[in-house]
Short mmCIF file of C-alpha atoms in Angstrom, two decimals:
data_model
loop_
_atom_site.label_atom_id
_atom_site.label_comp_id
_atom_site.label_asym_id
_atom_site.label_seq_id
_atom_site.Cartn_x
_atom_site.Cartn_y
_atom_site.Cartn_z
CA MET A 1 -236.03 -192.94 -72.80
CA ALA A 2 -237.48 -197.41 -71.60
CA LEU A 3 -234.65 -197.61 -68.89
CA ARG A 4 -234.66 -194.00 -67.49
CA THR A 5 -238.93 -194.59 -67.13
CA LEU A 6 -238.76 -197.96 -66.04
CA LEU A 7 -235.14 -198.22 -63.74
CA THR A 8 -235.72 -195.48 -60.71
CA ARG A 9 -232.83 -195.00 -57.98
CA LYS A 10 -234.49 -196.94 -55.32
CA ASN A 11 -234.85 -200.25 -57.05
CA LEU A 12 -231.63 -199.32 -59.08
CA ALA A 13 -229.96 -198.61 -55.74
CA ASN A 14 -227.59 -202.25 -54.19
CA SER A 15 -227.23 -203.19 -58.00
CA PRO A 16 -224.64 -204.61 -59.31
CA MET A 17 -224.12 -203.07 -62.28
CA GLY A 18 -220.53 -202.02 -61.43
CA MET A 19 -219.07 -199.93 -64.95
CA LEU A 20 -222.67 -199.52 -66.10
CA GLY A 21 -224.61 -196.83 -63.90
CA LEU A 22 -227.81 -196.16 -62.52
CA ARG A 23 -229.03 -194.80 -65.43
CA GLY A 24 -227.18 -197.26 -67.89
CA LEU A 25 -224.57 -195.24 -68.53
CA GLN A 26 -221.31 -197.09 -69.94
CA THR A 27 -217.57 -196.01 -69.57
CA PHE A 28 -214.67 -196.44 -71.30
CA SER A 29 -211.13 -198.15 -70.35
CA LEU A 30 -207.66 -198.07 -71.82
CA PRO A 31 -207.40 -200.94 -74.64
CA ASP A 32 -204.68 -202.76 -74.81
CA LEU A 33 -202.61 -203.16 -77.80
CA PRO A 34 -202.28 -206.44 -79.71
CA TYR A 35 -198.03 -205.53 -79.69
CA ASP A 36 -195.50 -204.37 -77.46
CA TYR A 37 -194.30 -200.60 -78.30
CA GLY A 38 -190.94 -201.05 -79.57
CA THR A 39 -192.06 -203.56 -81.85
CA LEU A 40 -192.98 -200.74 -84.69
CA GLU A 41 -189.14 -200.00 -84.87
CA PRO A 42 -187.73 -197.86 -86.76
CA ALA A 43 -190.90 -197.02 -87.47
CA ILE A 44 -192.49 -195.20 -84.41
CA SER A 45 -189.77 -195.81 -81.55
CA GLY A 46 -191.64 -197.41 -78.54
CA ASP A 47 -190.80 -194.20 -76.79
CA ILE A 48 -193.63 -192.87 -78.63
CA MET A 49 -196.02 -195.67 -77.97
CA GLN A 50 -195.84 -195.32 -74.34
CA LEU A 51 -197.13 -192.06 -74.33
CA HIS A 52 -199.19 -191.67 -76.68
CA HIS A 53 -201.34 -195.14 -75.20
CA GLN A 54 -200.44 -194.86 -71.55
CA LYS A 55 -200.84 -190.98 -71.62
CA HIS A 56 -202.87 -189.27 -74.75
CA HIS A 57 -205.16 -192.46 -75.58
CA GLN A 58 -205.80 -192.57 -71.74
CA THR A 59 -206.29 -188.83 -71.03
CA TYR A 60 -209.12 -188.19 -73.57
CA ILE A 61 -210.27 -191.92 -71.98
CA THR A 62 -210.28 -190.06 -68.36
CA ASN A 63 -211.91 -186.57 -70.15
CA TYR A 64 -214.37 -188.35 -71.88
CA ASN A 65 -215.93 -190.71 -69.19
CA LYS A 66 -215.90 -187.15 -66.71
CA ALA A 67 -217.72 -185.43 -69.44
CA LEU A 68 -220.41 -188.75 -69.53
CA GLU A 69 -220.92 -188.48 -66.37
CA GLN A 70 -221.89 -184.54 -66.44
CA LEU A 71 -224.14 -185.07 -69.51
CA ASP A 72 -225.84 -188.02 -68.27
CA ASP A 73 -226.41 -185.60 -65.33
CA ALA A 74 -227.13 -182.57 -66.90
CA VAL A 75 -229.50 -184.31 -69.75
CA ALA A 76 -231.32 -186.48 -66.63
CA LYS A 77 -232.00 -182.66 -64.41
CA GLY A 78 -232.84 -181.12 -68.32
CA ASP A 79 -230.33 -179.03 -67.87
CA ALA A 80 -229.88 -178.13 -71.85
CA SER A 81 -227.55 -175.51 -71.57
CA ALA A 82 -225.39 -177.71 -69.55
CA ALA A 83 -226.13 -180.15 -72.04
CA VAL A 84 -225.33 -178.54 -75.07
CA LYS A 85 -222.53 -177.18 -73.39
CA LEU A 86 -220.92 -180.31 -72.71
CA GLN A 87 -220.92 -180.75 -76.73
CA SER A 88 -217.31 -179.87 -77.33
CA ALA A 89 -215.60 -181.39 -74.80
CA ILE A 90 -217.82 -184.59 -75.62
CA LYS A 91 -216.41 -184.67 -79.12
CA PHE A 92 -213.46 -184.15 -78.67
CA ASN A 93 -211.97 -186.72 -75.55
CA GLY A 94 -214.82 -189.33 -77.67
CA GLY A 95 -212.70 -188.15 -80.39
CA GLY A 96 -210.09 -189.16 -79.38
CA HIS A 97 -211.03 -191.76 -78.44
CA VAL A 98 -212.63 -193.48 -81.47
CA ASN A 99 -209.76 -192.20 -83.50
CA HIS A 100 -206.81 -193.65 -80.97
CA SER A 101 -208.88 -197.33 -81.35
CA ILE A 102 -208.48 -197.71 -84.68
CA PHE A 103 -204.63 -196.11 -84.93
CA TRP A 104 -204.15 -198.98 -82.89
CA LYS A 105 -205.71 -201.58 -84.86
CA ASN A 106 -204.06 -199.63 -88.34
CA LEU A 107 -200.81 -201.02 -87.31
CA ALA A 108 -198.98 -204.64 -86.63
CA PRO A 109 -195.85 -205.46 -86.24
CA ILE A 110 -193.82 -206.26 -89.76
CA ARG A 111 -193.44 -209.96 -88.47
CA GLU A 112 -197.39 -209.33 -87.59
CA GLY A 113 -198.28 -209.00 -91.57
CA GLY A 114 -197.47 -204.85 -90.64
CA GLY A 115 -196.56 -203.41 -94.75
CA GLU A 116 -197.79 -206.01 -95.88
CA PRO A 117 -200.06 -204.60 -99.35
CA PRO A 118 -203.83 -204.75 -98.62
CA LYS A 119 -204.48 -208.29 -101.20
CA SER A 120 -208.36 -208.83 -102.98
CA SER A 121 -211.36 -206.84 -102.30
CA LEU A 122 -209.35 -203.42 -100.64
CA GLY A 123 -206.46 -204.13 -103.16
CA TRP A 124 -208.83 -204.25 -106.10
CA ALA A 125 -210.77 -200.87 -104.63
CA ILE A 126 -208.25 -199.06 -104.43
CA ASP A 127 -206.32 -199.98 -107.90
CA ASN A 128 -209.96 -199.15 -109.32
CA HIS A 129 -210.20 -195.90 -108.28
CA PHE A 130 -206.96 -194.71 -107.34
CA GLY A 131 -204.83 -195.74 -110.09
CA SER A 132 -202.31 -198.14 -108.11
CA LEU A 133 -200.74 -197.62 -104.13
CA GLU A 134 -198.30 -195.91 -104.49
CA VAL A 135 -200.70 -193.47 -105.56
CA LEU A 136 -202.88 -193.75 -102.51
CA ILE A 137 -200.31 -193.35 -100.12
CA GLN A 138 -199.16 -190.22 -101.89
CA LYS A 139 -201.92 -188.76 -102.03
CA MET A 140 -202.54 -189.60 -98.29
CA ASN A 141 -199.26 -188.89 -97.18
CA ALA A 142 -199.89 -184.84 -99.38
CA GLU A 143 -203.05 -184.49 -97.56
CA GLY A 144 -200.81 -185.31 -94.07
CA ALA A 145 -198.11 -183.28 -95.13
CA ALA A 146 -199.96 -179.88 -95.50
CA LEU A 147 -203.07 -180.35 -92.93
CA GLN A 148 -202.58 -176.99 -90.79
CA GLY A 149 -202.54 -177.81 -87.54
CA SER A 150 -203.13 -181.12 -85.31
CA GLY A 151 -205.70 -184.12 -87.15
CA TRP A 152 -205.99 -186.78 -88.30
CA VAL A 153 -206.10 -188.12 -92.46
CA TRP A 154 -208.38 -190.64 -93.80
CA LEU A 155 -208.54 -194.13 -95.56
CA GLY A 156 -212.21 -194.83 -95.91
CA VAL A 157 -215.20 -196.24 -97.36
CA ASP A 158 -218.48 -193.86 -98.10
CA LYS A 159 -220.67 -196.69 -97.42
CA GLU A 160 -223.88 -195.37 -99.24
CA PHE A 161 -221.25 -195.59 -102.31
CA LYS A 162 -219.38 -198.07 -102.47
CA ARG A 163 -216.51 -195.34 -103.48
CA LEU A 164 -212.96 -195.30 -101.82
CA VAL A 165 -212.43 -192.12 -100.35
CA VAL A 166 -209.42 -190.31 -98.73
CA GLU A 167 -210.02 -187.13 -96.23
CA THR A 168 -209.07 -184.98 -92.98
CA THR A 169 -210.80 -184.52 -90.39
CA ALA A 170 -208.91 -182.06 -88.02
CA ASN A 171 -208.11 -182.34 -83.92
CA GLN A 172 -209.88 -184.53 -82.90
CA ASP A 173 -212.57 -185.19 -84.80
CA PRO A 174 -213.63 -189.01 -86.12
CA LEU A 175 -213.84 -189.09 -90.21
CA VAL A 176 -218.06 -189.51 -89.56
CA THR A 177 -218.39 -185.66 -89.27
CA LYS A 178 -217.18 -184.96 -92.56
CA GLY A 179 -219.70 -187.71 -93.87
CA PRO A 180 -222.32 -189.63 -91.55
CA SER A 181 -221.81 -192.54 -94.92
CA LEU A 182 -218.18 -192.06 -94.48
CA VAL A 183 -215.96 -195.22 -92.18
CA PRO A 184 -213.01 -194.92 -91.66
CA LEU A 185 -210.60 -198.15 -92.52
CA LEU A 186 -207.45 -196.38 -92.38
CA GLY A 187 -206.59 -193.07 -90.02
CA ILE A 188 -202.64 -191.31 -89.39
CA ASP A 189 -202.76 -189.89 -86.53
CA VAL A 190 -200.57 -186.09 -87.63
CA TRP A 191 -200.81 -184.38 -84.16
CA GLU A 192 -197.67 -183.43 -82.95
CA HIS A 193 -197.18 -185.74 -80.84
CA ALA A 194 -196.97 -188.72 -82.54
CA TYR A 195 -194.66 -188.02 -84.10
CA TYR A 196 -192.11 -185.16 -82.41
CA LEU A 197 -190.09 -187.10 -80.59
CA GLN A 198 -188.01 -189.40 -83.32
CA TYR A 199 -188.90 -187.20 -86.03
CA LYS A 200 -189.11 -183.35 -84.93
CA ASN A 201 -190.52 -180.77 -87.47
CA VAL A 202 -190.78 -183.20 -90.17
CA ARG A 203 -193.35 -184.97 -90.28
CA PRO A 204 -193.69 -185.77 -93.94
CA ASP A 205 -190.10 -188.08 -93.18
CA TYR A 206 -193.08 -190.12 -90.52
CA LEU A 207 -195.94 -190.41 -93.58
CA LYS A 208 -193.34 -191.58 -94.79
CA ASN A 209 -192.11 -194.28 -92.90
CA ILE A 210 -195.40 -195.14 -91.19
CA TRP A 211 -196.32 -197.53 -94.06
CA LYS A 212 -194.12 -199.85 -93.35
CA VAL A 213 -196.27 -200.88 -89.83
CA ILE A 214 -199.57 -200.07 -91.95
CA ASN A 215 -202.39 -202.88 -90.77
CA TRP A 216 -204.06 -203.08 -93.94
CA LYS A 217 -205.07 -207.47 -93.13
CA TYR A 218 -207.83 -204.74 -91.08
CA ALA A 219 -208.61 -202.48 -93.28
CA SER A 220 -208.75 -204.93 -95.59
CA GLU A 221 -211.80 -206.82 -93.16
CA VAL A 222 -213.71 -203.34 -92.14
CA TYR A 223 -214.18 -203.23 -95.99
CA GLU A 224 -215.36 -206.74 -97.23
CA LYS A 225 -217.58 -206.18 -94.12
CA GLU A 226 -219.27 -202.92 -96.08
CA CYS A 227 -219.43 -203.91 -99.35
CA PRO A 228 -219.05 -208.19 -99.82
CA MET B 1 -184.97 -173.22 -78.82
CA HIS B 2 -183.55 -174.23 -81.81
CA LEU B 3 -185.86 -176.39 -83.60
CA HIS B 4 -188.85 -173.96 -83.05
CA HIS B 5 -186.89 -170.80 -84.33
CA GLN B 6 -184.67 -172.60 -86.62
CA LYS B 7 -186.96 -175.05 -88.51
CA HIS B 8 -190.90 -174.15 -87.34
CA HIS B 9 -190.38 -170.41 -87.36
CA GLN B 10 -187.84 -170.74 -90.41
CA THR B 11 -190.15 -172.62 -92.51
CA TYR B 12 -193.79 -170.63 -91.99
CA ILE B 13 -191.71 -167.85 -93.10
CA THR B 14 -190.19 -169.64 -96.77
CA ASN B 15 -194.41 -171.13 -97.48
CA TYR B 16 -195.25 -167.36 -96.09
CA ASN B 17 -192.89 -166.01 -99.23
CA LYS B 18 -194.15 -168.39 -102.27
CA ALA B 19 -197.84 -167.99 -101.58
CA LEU B 20 -197.11 -164.02 -101.31
CA GLU B 21 -195.71 -164.42 -104.94
CA GLN B 22 -198.38 -167.09 -106.20
CA LEU B 23 -200.67 -164.27 -105.08
CA ASP B 24 -199.50 -160.96 -106.58
CA ASP B 25 -198.92 -163.66 -109.53
CA ALA B 26 -202.57 -164.07 -108.72
CA MET B 27 -204.12 -160.54 -108.25
CA THR B 28 -201.71 -158.83 -111.81
CA LYS B 29 -203.46 -161.19 -114.13
CA GLY B 30 -206.67 -160.77 -111.81
CA ASP B 31 -207.82 -164.30 -110.76
CA ALA B 32 -210.11 -163.90 -108.66
CA SER B 33 -210.93 -168.30 -107.98
CA THR B 34 -206.98 -167.94 -107.06
CA VAL B 35 -206.36 -164.99 -104.97
CA VAL B 36 -209.80 -166.42 -102.61
CA LYS B 37 -207.36 -170.31 -102.56
CA LEU B 38 -204.31 -168.52 -101.74
CA GLN B 39 -205.88 -167.30 -98.20
CA SER B 40 -205.55 -170.67 -96.20
CA ALA B 41 -201.55 -170.50 -96.69
CA ILE B 42 -201.48 -167.36 -96.59
CA LYS B 43 -203.40 -166.76 -93.51
CA PHE B 44 -202.04 -170.00 -92.08
CA ASN B 45 -198.21 -168.78 -92.67
CA GLY B 46 -198.25 -165.18 -92.34
CA GLY B 47 -200.30 -165.73 -88.94
CA GLY B 48 -197.66 -168.51 -87.75
CA HIS B 49 -194.56 -165.57 -88.98
CA VAL B 50 -196.93 -163.02 -87.18
CA ASN B 51 -197.65 -165.54 -83.89
CA HIS B 52 -193.87 -166.51 -83.60
CA SER B 53 -192.75 -163.11 -83.73
CA ILE B 54 -194.07 -161.35 -80.79
CA PHE B 55 -193.25 -164.39 -79.07
CA TRP B 56 -189.77 -164.41 -79.61
CA LYS B 57 -189.91 -160.84 -77.81
CA ASN B 58 -192.47 -162.35 -75.12
CA LEU B 59 -188.96 -164.46 -73.58
CA ALA B 60 -186.06 -163.20 -71.97
CA PRO B 61 -183.09 -164.40 -70.10
CA ILE B 62 -183.78 -164.55 -66.55
CA HIS B 63 -180.80 -162.19 -66.43
CA GLU B 64 -182.32 -160.17 -68.81
CA GLY B 65 -185.05 -159.95 -66.80
CA GLY B 66 -187.35 -162.63 -67.57
CA GLY B 67 -189.76 -163.31 -65.11
CA GLU B 68 -190.13 -159.44 -62.74
CA PRO B 69 -193.37 -158.66 -62.51
CA PRO B 70 -195.39 -155.83 -65.22
CA LYS B 71 -195.42 -152.94 -63.35
CA GLY B 72 -195.46 -149.35 -64.07
CA SER B 73 -199.05 -149.00 -66.00
CA LEU B 74 -199.66 -152.52 -67.18
CA GLY B 75 -199.50 -154.18 -63.78
CA TRP B 76 -201.86 -152.13 -62.61
CA ALA B 77 -203.75 -152.33 -65.87
CA ILE B 78 -203.62 -156.33 -64.63
CA ASP B 79 -204.45 -155.72 -60.65
CA ASN B 80 -207.36 -153.46 -61.72
CA ASN B 81 -208.20 -155.81 -64.61
CA PHE B 82 -207.30 -159.11 -63.01
CA GLY B 83 -207.78 -158.79 -58.89
CA SER B 84 -203.56 -159.39 -59.61
CA LEU B 85 -201.22 -161.24 -62.15
CA GLU B 86 -201.22 -164.39 -59.95
CA ALA B 87 -205.54 -164.55 -61.51
CA LEU B 88 -203.85 -163.96 -64.90
CA ILE B 89 -202.33 -166.32 -65.68
CA GLN B 90 -203.86 -168.82 -63.50
CA LYS B 91 -206.31 -167.65 -66.26
CA MET B 92 -204.19 -168.32 -69.20
CA ASN B 93 -202.92 -171.15 -68.11
CA ALA B 94 -206.48 -172.92 -67.79
CA GLU B 95 -206.57 -171.76 -71.23
CA GLY B 96 -204.26 -172.87 -72.72
CA ALA B 97 -204.49 -176.08 -71.51
CA ALA B 98 -207.86 -176.64 -72.34
CA LEU B 99 -206.92 -175.76 -75.74
CA GLN B 100 -208.06 -178.39 -78.23
CA GLY B 101 -205.11 -178.56 -81.01
CA SER B 102 -202.88 -176.02 -81.68
CA GLY B 103 -203.10 -172.45 -80.97
CA TRP B 104 -201.99 -169.68 -78.80
CA VAL B 105 -203.23 -168.49 -75.76
CA TRP B 106 -202.93 -164.61 -75.91
CA LEU B 107 -202.87 -161.50 -72.83
CA GLY B 108 -204.26 -158.81 -75.18
CA VAL B 109 -205.90 -154.76 -74.60
CA ASP B 110 -208.70 -153.60 -76.28
CA LYS B 111 -206.71 -150.41 -77.57
CA GLU B 112 -210.79 -149.27 -78.33
CA LEU B 113 -212.06 -150.26 -74.88
CA ASN B 114 -208.56 -149.99 -72.76
CA ARG B 115 -209.80 -153.24 -71.61
CA LEU B 116 -207.69 -157.01 -71.26
CA ILE B 117 -208.34 -159.99 -72.09
CA VAL B 118 -207.45 -163.51 -72.07
CA GLU B 119 -208.48 -164.89 -75.66
CA THR B 120 -207.47 -168.21 -77.34
CA THR B 121 -206.83 -167.99 -81.42
CA GLY B 122 -206.77 -171.74 -83.28
CA ASN B 123 -203.75 -173.21 -84.85
CA GLN B 124 -202.04 -170.12 -86.33
CA ASP B 125 -205.28 -167.67 -86.59
CA PRO B 126 -203.53 -163.92 -85.11
CA LEU B 127 -205.15 -162.26 -82.17
CA VAL B 128 -206.43 -160.02 -84.54
CA THR B 129 -208.79 -162.66 -85.76
CA LYS B 130 -211.49 -162.47 -82.54
CA GLY B 131 -211.21 -158.36 -82.71
CA PRO B 132 -210.20 -155.56 -84.59
CA SER B 133 -209.31 -153.52 -81.59
CA LEU B 134 -207.29 -156.20 -80.63
CA VAL B 135 -202.78 -156.25 -79.75
CA PRO B 136 -201.20 -158.62 -78.14
CA LEU B 137 -199.13 -157.93 -75.18
CA LEU B 138 -197.86 -161.69 -75.16
CA GLY B 139 -198.48 -164.70 -76.05
CA ILE B 140 -198.33 -168.72 -75.16
CA ASP B 141 -196.90 -170.40 -78.15
CA VAL B 142 -199.88 -174.34 -77.23
CA TRP B 143 -198.99 -177.02 -79.98
CA GLU B 144 -196.95 -179.15 -78.96
CA HIS B 145 -193.94 -178.22 -80.59
CA ALA B 146 -193.47 -175.51 -77.93
CA TYR B 147 -193.01 -178.40 -75.50
CA TYR B 148 -193.25 -181.68 -75.89
CA LEU B 149 -189.02 -182.59 -75.40
CA GLN B 150 -189.08 -181.50 -72.55
CA TYR B 151 -192.82 -181.32 -71.22
CA LYS B 152 -194.07 -184.48 -73.68
CA ASN B 153 -197.44 -184.55 -73.20
CA VAL B 154 -197.81 -182.71 -69.48
CA ARG B 155 -198.81 -179.18 -71.37
CA PRO B 156 -199.51 -177.25 -68.09
CA ASP B 157 -196.24 -178.16 -66.15
CA TYR B 158 -195.13 -176.20 -69.78
CA LEU B 159 -197.05 -173.16 -69.13
CA LYS B 160 -196.78 -173.19 -65.49
CA ASN B 161 -193.27 -172.90 -65.65
CA ILE B 162 -192.49 -170.61 -68.66
CA TRP B 163 -193.72 -167.21 -66.76
CA LYS B 164 -190.27 -167.68 -65.49
CA VAL B 165 -189.05 -166.34 -68.51
CA MET B 166 -191.37 -164.75 -69.84
CA ASN B 167 -190.40 -160.09 -70.86
CA TRP B 168 -192.70 -158.23 -68.90
CA LYS B 169 -190.92 -154.95 -70.35
CA TYR B 170 -191.80 -156.16 -73.77
CA ALA B 171 -195.72 -155.97 -73.01
CA SER B 172 -195.66 -152.73 -71.07
CA GLU B 173 -193.88 -151.22 -73.51
CA VAL B 174 -196.39 -152.15 -76.05
CA TYR B 175 -199.19 -151.36 -73.25
CA GLU B 176 -198.13 -147.69 -72.85
CA LYS B 177 -197.94 -147.12 -76.23
CA GLU B 178 -201.56 -148.05 -77.39
CA PHE B 179 -202.18 -145.93 -74.59
CA PRO B 180 -199.01 -143.42 -73.34
CA GLU B 181 -199.27 -142.01 -69.38
CA SER B 182 -199.74 -138.63 -69.27
#
């Protein structure tokens, strides 16, 4: 709010703010993958990775930016009705951007550590909470396979209780919609677009194979930050 | 079509039958907790069976009338409710494209008010979940499995093309059953 009162249209008319709008609105662009599309094969095909990144994720970003601009406009005008109406597009597209940004970091080629089981504190926490890594994987696969429609299956940590959780969310709802203190460590996209070209209707096969390229290093980093 | 019919629809039927047996068992035992717990599986798989059964009848090869615009009372009702067939198609395509996640876009008739409506439902919810007096005339599956192998992420292209094989004869029959011409 302070930004709005300090900076008027007149002051910023010639401001070289680039992606920051007149009211300080930040928009988003597609993050690069830290690996080539084909390097997760045979677990996930290069075709899927390319479409998923360049089409699906990009579309969420494009639509999120559009909704943000419309929201910024509605808020500036005091149009509460429009602001509320936009929340569906914000949640869906913003969620899609948030979720997929995490997802790309959750994956890694085998030669870069993909599939290597978690060590140290996260590994210990998994054994403590679930009994073993195998049990955790089984649980996530069962919940992922049973998810009705489109959504995600998550391994998260409750930063308040320092407890690991397995949760699912529908459509592009981020994990935080299931609890404000939940932090995502790993998310598996179970929308059909994430696997259909390769696995067709057999979502369980996709879930079985994706663990071969799961980047536990990233999950450990996030966990150690929340639970030092 | 092959996968959609033999794998997806079949799976809904298999799981619906399983849920029905479990429901029967729980009802016999008076196990209310289990009966309630089963409702999600009943709705999802039963809905999947109901919806896809309608869907197959909504489609027809071109040489068997697929794509031929509706005549008779339904054609007139469409013009009356939406202005034209093109306007209806545009509306259904827009709502189908905008549907978040998985679901269906429907042309239905409110049998109480004798009014055509366009509605969407999420996942495998049948049209009746949007109103007890709604009767489905046409449903378009917009789950990704319905188009992804061919159209990839471009759902609007699927929606544009599916009208070429739409079986308006079936839709007209259902409509005339609810509102017989006097």
